[in-house]
Amino acid sequence: MNDGLVERFLDDGFVKIEGAFPPRVAEDCARLLWRETGYDPDDPGTWKDPVVWVGDMAQGPFAAAVNSPVLHQAFELLVGPGRWVPRYSLGSFPLRFPHPDEPDDAGWHIEGSYLPESSEGAEGVTLWHANLWSRDRALLMLFLFSEVTEADAPTRIRVGSHLDVPPVLEPYGEEGASFLELGPKVAAASAGRRLAWATGRPGDVYLCHPFLVHAAQPHHGTRPRFMAQPALLPAVPYELDRPDLTYSPVEAAIRRGLSPSD
C-alpha cells in the first residue's frame, strides 16, 4: 500500500492485490458457490452450461473476503478516505466451466452501474448505464476463488483503457448511456491497448478503475473458474472539479483521460 500502487493504478487502470484474503476463506466461498450451481465438483458430466451466474452471497466467508485489512487500505488509497461504502456480501459471480459452446457475453465493455428512468431498451430490457462521474460505482473488483491460469478463461484486460473511456462518456452528460451502446465505442477507442489477463491464485483480488475495458472469453481448459466481479459502492459521488484539488486516483485518472496533455 504505497505510491507505487497508486501510480500503477493511474497508468494501467488496475492493480492486483496478491493474497488479499486467506486461501481457506476462498475455499469456503468456492464450496458455497458449488452448492449454488447444483453441479458435482467431481463429475464434469454435470457441468451443463458454459457460464453459471450466481447473485448476492452474504455468508460469513464472503464478508470476510471483502473486509480484509489490506483491501480496506487499498480502498482508502484509490477511492479516498471515507468515500466508499463497506460491503458485507459479494455478488455477480460469473462461474465459467469448460464447455464446447461459446458464451454470449465475451465482448469488450465497461460495466454499467445504475438504472436511469429511460433504461429500457427496444425490447423492454432493463439496461445498466454508466456516466462520466461513474455514478454508483467506486471500483470494479475481481475476486478469485479458484486458481486461474491463462488456460482457465481469465478476464481479458486492455491495459490503460480506462484513459480512453472518459472522452467516450463525456458527450452523454449526467444521463450517461447503456453498457450495450457504449460497448462498441469503448472497444474501438481502446483497440490499440496491450492485453493482460486476470490470472492468479485463490485469495487474489484485482481492483480496477470503473472505466477499465475488459472482456470474458470462452473456457476451453479443464478447471472451472470461480470469480466474483462486484462493485465497490461510493459513499459520495465522484467529483471532477474539486476546489481543494483532493482528487482520488479514480478521479485523477478520469481527468487525465479528458486532458491527456495535463
Short mmCIF file of C-alpha atoms in Angstrom, two decimals:
data_model
loop_
_atom_site.label_atom_id
_atom_site.label_comp_id
_atom_site.label_asym_id
_atom_site.label_seq_id
_atom_site.Cartn_x
_atom_site.Cartn_y
_atom_site.Cartn_z
CA MET A 1 0.00 0.00 0.00
CA ASN A 2 2.21 2.80 -1.27
CA ASP A 3 2.68 5.37 -4.01
CA GLY A 4 3.78 2.63 -6.41
CA LEU A 5 0.36 1.03 -6.19
CA VAL A 6 -1.34 4.34 -6.95
CA GLU A 7 0.94 5.01 -9.92
CA ARG A 8 0.26 1.55 -11.39
CA PHE A 9 -3.46 2.14 -10.95
CA LEU A 10 -3.28 5.53 -12.67
CA ASP A 11 -1.24 4.16 -15.58
CA ASP A 12 -2.74 0.69 -16.06
CA GLY A 13 -6.26 1.09 -14.69
CA PHE A 14 -5.95 -1.79 -12.24
CA VAL A 15 -3.77 -3.30 -9.52
CA LYS A 16 -3.51 -6.90 -8.40
CA ILE A 17 -3.52 -7.49 -4.63
CA GLU A 18 -1.99 -10.92 -4.10
CA GLY A 19 -3.27 -12.78 -1.06
CA ALA A 20 -5.86 -10.11 -0.34
CA PHE A 21 -7.79 -12.68 1.71
CA PRO A 22 -6.75 -16.11 3.02
CA PRO A 23 -6.91 -19.19 0.74
CA ARG A 24 -9.01 -21.03 3.34
CA VAL A 25 -11.65 -18.30 3.01
CA ALA A 26 -11.55 -18.74 -0.77
CA GLU A 27 -12.07 -22.49 -0.30
CA ASP A 28 -15.10 -21.89 1.91
CA CYS A 29 -16.54 -19.48 -0.66
CA ALA A 30 -15.95 -21.93 -3.51
CA ARG A 31 -17.73 -24.70 -1.62
CA LEU A 32 -20.78 -22.47 -1.16
CA LEU A 33 -20.70 -21.47 -4.81
CA TRP A 34 -20.59 -25.11 -5.95
CA ARG A 35 -23.75 -25.66 -3.91
CA GLU A 36 -25.46 -22.82 -5.78
CA THR A 37 -24.64 -24.32 -9.19
CA GLY A 38 -26.15 -27.69 -8.40
CA TYR A 39 -23.17 -29.27 -10.18
CA ASP A 40 -20.92 -32.02 -8.84
CA PRO A 41 -17.31 -30.75 -8.50
CA ASP A 42 -16.04 -34.27 -9.19
CA ASP A 43 -18.24 -35.01 -12.23
CA PRO A 44 -17.63 -32.80 -15.31
CA GLY A 45 -20.61 -34.51 -16.89
CA THR A 46 -22.85 -32.38 -14.68
CA TRP A 47 -21.32 -29.09 -15.90
CA LYS A 48 -24.09 -28.32 -18.37
CA ASP A 49 -23.58 -24.63 -19.16
CA PRO A 50 -20.51 -22.56 -20.10
CA VAL A 51 -21.46 -19.87 -17.55
CA VAL A 52 -23.50 -20.06 -14.37
CA TRP A 53 -24.41 -16.70 -12.82
CA VAL A 54 -24.81 -16.54 -9.06
CA GLY A 55 -26.24 -13.47 -7.35
CA ASP A 56 -25.61 -11.96 -3.96
CA MET A 57 -23.88 -14.16 -1.37
CA ALA A 58 -23.83 -12.87 2.22
CA GLN A 59 -22.48 -15.86 4.15
CA GLY A 60 -19.58 -15.27 6.51
CA PRO A 61 -16.73 -16.27 4.16
CA PHE A 62 -17.81 -13.71 1.57
CA ALA A 63 -17.98 -10.93 4.18
CA ALA A 64 -14.52 -11.96 5.39
CA ALA A 65 -13.11 -11.89 1.85
CA VAL A 66 -14.15 -8.31 1.12
CA ASN A 67 -13.26 -6.92 4.55
CA SER A 68 -9.61 -7.83 4.85
CA PRO A 69 -7.39 -5.04 6.24
CA VAL A 70 -5.28 -4.89 3.07
CA LEU A 71 -8.36 -4.31 0.91
CA HIS A 72 -9.65 -1.58 3.21
CA GLN A 73 -6.26 0.14 2.96
CA ALA A 74 -6.39 -0.09 -0.82
CA PHE A 75 -9.94 1.32 -0.93
CA GLU A 76 -8.78 4.29 1.14
CA LEU A 77 -5.89 4.91 -1.24
CA LEU A 78 -7.75 4.53 -4.53
CA VAL A 79 -11.22 5.89 -3.73
CA GLY A 80 -10.40 8.27 -0.90
CA PRO A 81 -10.78 8.21 2.90
CA GLY A 82 -14.43 7.92 3.84
CA ARG A 83 -15.57 7.97 0.21
CA TRP A 84 -16.55 4.28 -0.07
CA VAL A 85 -19.23 2.08 1.47
CA PRO A 86 -18.19 -1.13 3.28
CA ARG A 87 -19.60 -4.34 1.82
CA TYR A 88 -20.77 -7.37 3.77
CA SER A 89 -21.65 -9.55 0.81
CA LEU A 90 -20.38 -10.26 -2.68
CA GLY A 91 -22.43 -10.60 -5.82
CA SER A 92 -22.27 -11.06 -9.58
CA PHE A 93 -20.40 -14.35 -9.86
CA PRO A 94 -19.81 -15.46 -13.48
CA LEU A 95 -18.72 -19.06 -12.85
CA ARG A 96 -17.16 -20.34 -16.07
CA PHE A 97 -16.92 -24.01 -16.98
CA PRO A 98 -15.00 -25.86 -19.71
CA HIS A 99 -17.54 -26.15 -22.50
CA PRO A 100 -17.68 -26.54 -26.30
CA ASP A 101 -20.35 -23.82 -26.60
CA GLU A 102 -19.25 -20.21 -26.86
CA PRO A 103 -20.58 -17.84 -24.17
CA ASP A 104 -22.65 -14.88 -25.34
CA ASP A 105 -21.00 -12.36 -23.01
CA ALA A 106 -17.44 -12.14 -24.32
CA GLY A 107 -17.47 -8.66 -25.91
CA TRP A 108 -15.29 -5.75 -24.82
CA HIS A 109 -17.15 -3.42 -22.46
CA ILE A 110 -17.20 -1.39 -19.28
CA GLU A 111 -19.65 -2.17 -16.51
CA GLY A 112 -22.92 -0.32 -16.15
CA SER A 113 -23.80 0.68 -12.60
CA TYR A 114 -27.19 2.44 -12.40
CA LEU A 115 -30.65 2.47 -13.97
CA PRO A 116 -31.94 5.85 -15.19
CA GLU A 117 -35.65 6.33 -15.79
CA SER A 118 -35.18 5.75 -19.52
CA SER A 119 -33.29 2.48 -19.01
CA GLU A 120 -35.46 0.18 -21.12
CA GLY A 121 -34.16 -0.97 -24.48
CA ALA A 122 -36.16 -1.66 -27.63
CA GLU A 123 -37.42 -4.98 -26.30
CA GLY A 124 -38.19 -3.67 -22.82
CA VAL A 125 -34.92 -4.97 -21.41
CA THR A 126 -33.56 -3.06 -18.45
CA LEU A 127 -30.14 -1.66 -19.36
CA TRP A 128 -27.48 -0.66 -16.86
CA HIS A 129 -25.82 2.68 -17.58
CA ALA A 130 -22.51 4.43 -16.92
CA ASN A 131 -21.61 8.10 -16.97
CA LEU A 132 -18.51 10.26 -16.75
CA TRP A 133 -18.75 10.53 -12.95
CA SER A 134 -19.03 6.74 -12.55
CA ARG A 135 -22.35 7.08 -10.80
CA ASP A 136 -22.92 4.37 -8.18
CA ARG A 137 -19.59 2.60 -8.77
CA ALA A 138 -16.36 3.42 -6.97
CA LEU A 139 -14.37 0.43 -8.30
CA LEU A 140 -14.79 -2.76 -10.29
CA MET A 141 -13.35 -5.66 -8.28
CA LEU A 142 -12.36 -9.16 -9.40
CA PHE A 143 -12.17 -11.71 -6.57
CA LEU A 144 -10.55 -15.06 -7.40
CA PHE A 145 -11.91 -18.14 -5.62
CA SER A 146 -10.09 -20.69 -7.75
CA GLU A 147 -6.67 -20.86 -9.36
CA VAL A 148 -6.83 -19.05 -12.69
CA THR A 149 -4.20 -19.52 -15.37
CA GLU A 150 -4.34 -18.34 -18.98
CA ALA A 151 -5.98 -21.69 -19.79
CA ASP A 152 -8.87 -21.09 -17.35
CA ALA A 153 -10.77 -18.31 -19.19
CA PRO A 154 -9.33 -15.37 -17.23
CA THR A 155 -10.89 -11.97 -17.76
CA ARG A 156 -9.09 -10.12 -20.55
CA ILE A 157 -8.00 -6.56 -19.74
CA ARG A 158 -6.93 -3.76 -22.04
CA VAL A 159 -4.16 -2.11 -20.04
CA GLY A 160 -4.60 1.64 -19.73
CA SER A 161 -8.01 1.59 -21.44
CA HIS A 162 -9.59 3.49 -18.55
CA LEU A 163 -7.96 6.59 -20.04
CA ASP A 164 -9.70 6.04 -23.39
CA VAL A 165 -13.22 5.93 -21.94
CA PRO A 166 -13.79 9.45 -20.47
CA PRO A 167 -13.91 11.12 -23.91
CA VAL A 168 -16.45 8.49 -24.99
CA LEU A 169 -18.66 9.18 -21.95
CA GLU A 170 -18.35 12.97 -21.88
CA PRO A 171 -20.93 13.73 -24.63
CA TYR A 172 -23.62 11.73 -22.78
CA GLY A 173 -23.57 14.04 -19.74
CA GLU A 174 -25.14 13.03 -16.45
CA GLU A 175 -27.69 10.76 -18.13
CA GLY A 176 -24.91 8.52 -19.40
CA ALA A 177 -25.51 5.60 -21.76
CA SER A 178 -26.16 1.90 -21.53
CA PHE A 179 -23.29 -0.55 -21.48
CA LEU A 180 -24.67 -2.02 -24.73
CA GLU A 181 -24.48 1.33 -26.51
CA LEU A 182 -21.07 2.08 -25.05
CA GLY A 183 -19.58 -1.35 -25.76
CA PRO A 184 -18.63 -0.86 -29.45
CA LYS A 185 -17.42 2.68 -28.77
CA VAL A 186 -15.12 1.83 -25.87
CA ALA A 187 -13.91 -1.24 -27.77
CA ALA A 188 -12.91 0.94 -30.73
CA ALA A 189 -11.38 3.65 -28.54
CA SER A 190 -9.14 1.15 -26.71
CA ALA A 191 -8.30 -1.14 -29.64
CA GLY A 192 -4.60 -0.31 -29.59
CA ARG A 193 -4.02 -1.21 -25.95
CA ARG A 194 -1.92 -4.18 -24.91
CA LEU A 195 -3.61 -7.11 -23.20
CA ALA A 196 -3.33 -8.52 -19.70
CA TRP A 197 -5.15 -11.45 -18.12
CA ALA A 198 -6.68 -11.59 -14.64
CA THR A 199 -4.82 -14.70 -13.54
CA GLY A 200 -3.86 -15.64 -10.02
CA ARG A 201 -4.44 -17.83 -7.03
CA PRO A 202 -7.42 -18.15 -4.68
CA GLY A 203 -7.46 -15.06 -2.47
CA ASP A 204 -6.07 -12.66 -5.10
CA VAL A 205 -8.11 -9.56 -5.93
CA TYR A 206 -7.92 -7.15 -8.86
CA LEU A 207 -9.02 -3.60 -8.08
CA CYS A 208 -10.00 -1.92 -11.33
CA HIS A 209 -10.93 1.57 -12.40
CA PRO A 210 -14.66 1.66 -13.22
CA PHE A 211 -13.81 2.53 -16.84
CA LEU A 212 -11.37 -0.32 -17.46
CA VAL A 213 -12.29 -2.03 -20.73
CA HIS A 214 -12.41 -5.79 -20.26
CA ALA A 215 -13.97 -8.94 -21.68
CA ALA A 216 -14.71 -12.53 -20.87
CA GLN A 217 -13.57 -15.37 -23.11
CA PRO A 218 -14.52 -18.97 -23.85
CA HIS A 219 -13.27 -21.63 -21.45
CA HIS A 220 -11.53 -24.48 -23.27
CA GLY A 221 -9.40 -25.60 -20.33
CA THR A 222 -10.17 -28.27 -17.77
CA ARG A 223 -10.85 -26.48 -14.45
CA PRO A 224 -13.85 -24.28 -13.63
CA ARG A 225 -13.07 -20.64 -12.94
CA PHE A 226 -14.76 -19.20 -9.86
CA MET A 227 -14.67 -15.41 -9.61
CA ALA A 228 -16.78 -12.51 -8.37
CA GLN A 229 -16.93 -9.12 -10.05
CA PRO A 230 -18.77 -6.88 -7.57
CA ALA A 231 -18.75 -3.12 -7.41
CA LEU A 232 -17.35 -1.14 -4.54
CA LEU A 233 -20.02 1.49 -3.92
CA PRO A 234 -19.22 5.18 -3.36
CA ALA A 235 -20.25 6.94 -0.15
CA VAL A 236 -20.25 10.25 -2.02
CA PRO A 237 -20.32 10.97 -5.77
CA TYR A 238 -17.04 11.36 -7.60
CA GLU A 239 -16.15 14.95 -8.46
CA LEU A 240 -14.03 16.18 -11.36
CA ASP A 241 -13.70 19.83 -10.31
CA ARG A 242 -12.69 19.93 -6.65
CA PRO A 243 -11.75 23.41 -5.33
CA ASP A 244 -9.30 21.84 -2.86
CA LEU A 245 -7.78 19.55 -5.56
CA THR A 246 -8.10 16.48 -3.29
CA TYR A 247 -8.75 14.15 -6.18
CA SER A 248 -8.76 10.43 -5.59
CA PRO A 249 -6.76 8.29 -8.04
CA VAL A 250 -10.04 7.27 -9.71
CA GLU A 251 -10.99 10.92 -10.24
CA ALA A 252 -7.45 11.86 -11.29
CA ALA A 253 -7.49 9.15 -13.96
CA ILE A 254 -10.79 10.41 -15.38
CA ARG A 255 -9.36 13.92 -15.56
CA ARG A 256 -6.21 12.58 -17.23
CA GLY A 257 -8.34 10.79 -19.81
CA LEU A 258 -10.17 14.03 -20.63
CA SER A 259 -6.93 16.07 -20.85
CA PRO A 260 -4.08 13.67 -21.72
CA SER A 261 -1.53 16.51 -22.07
CA ASP A 262 -2.06 17.82 -18.50
#
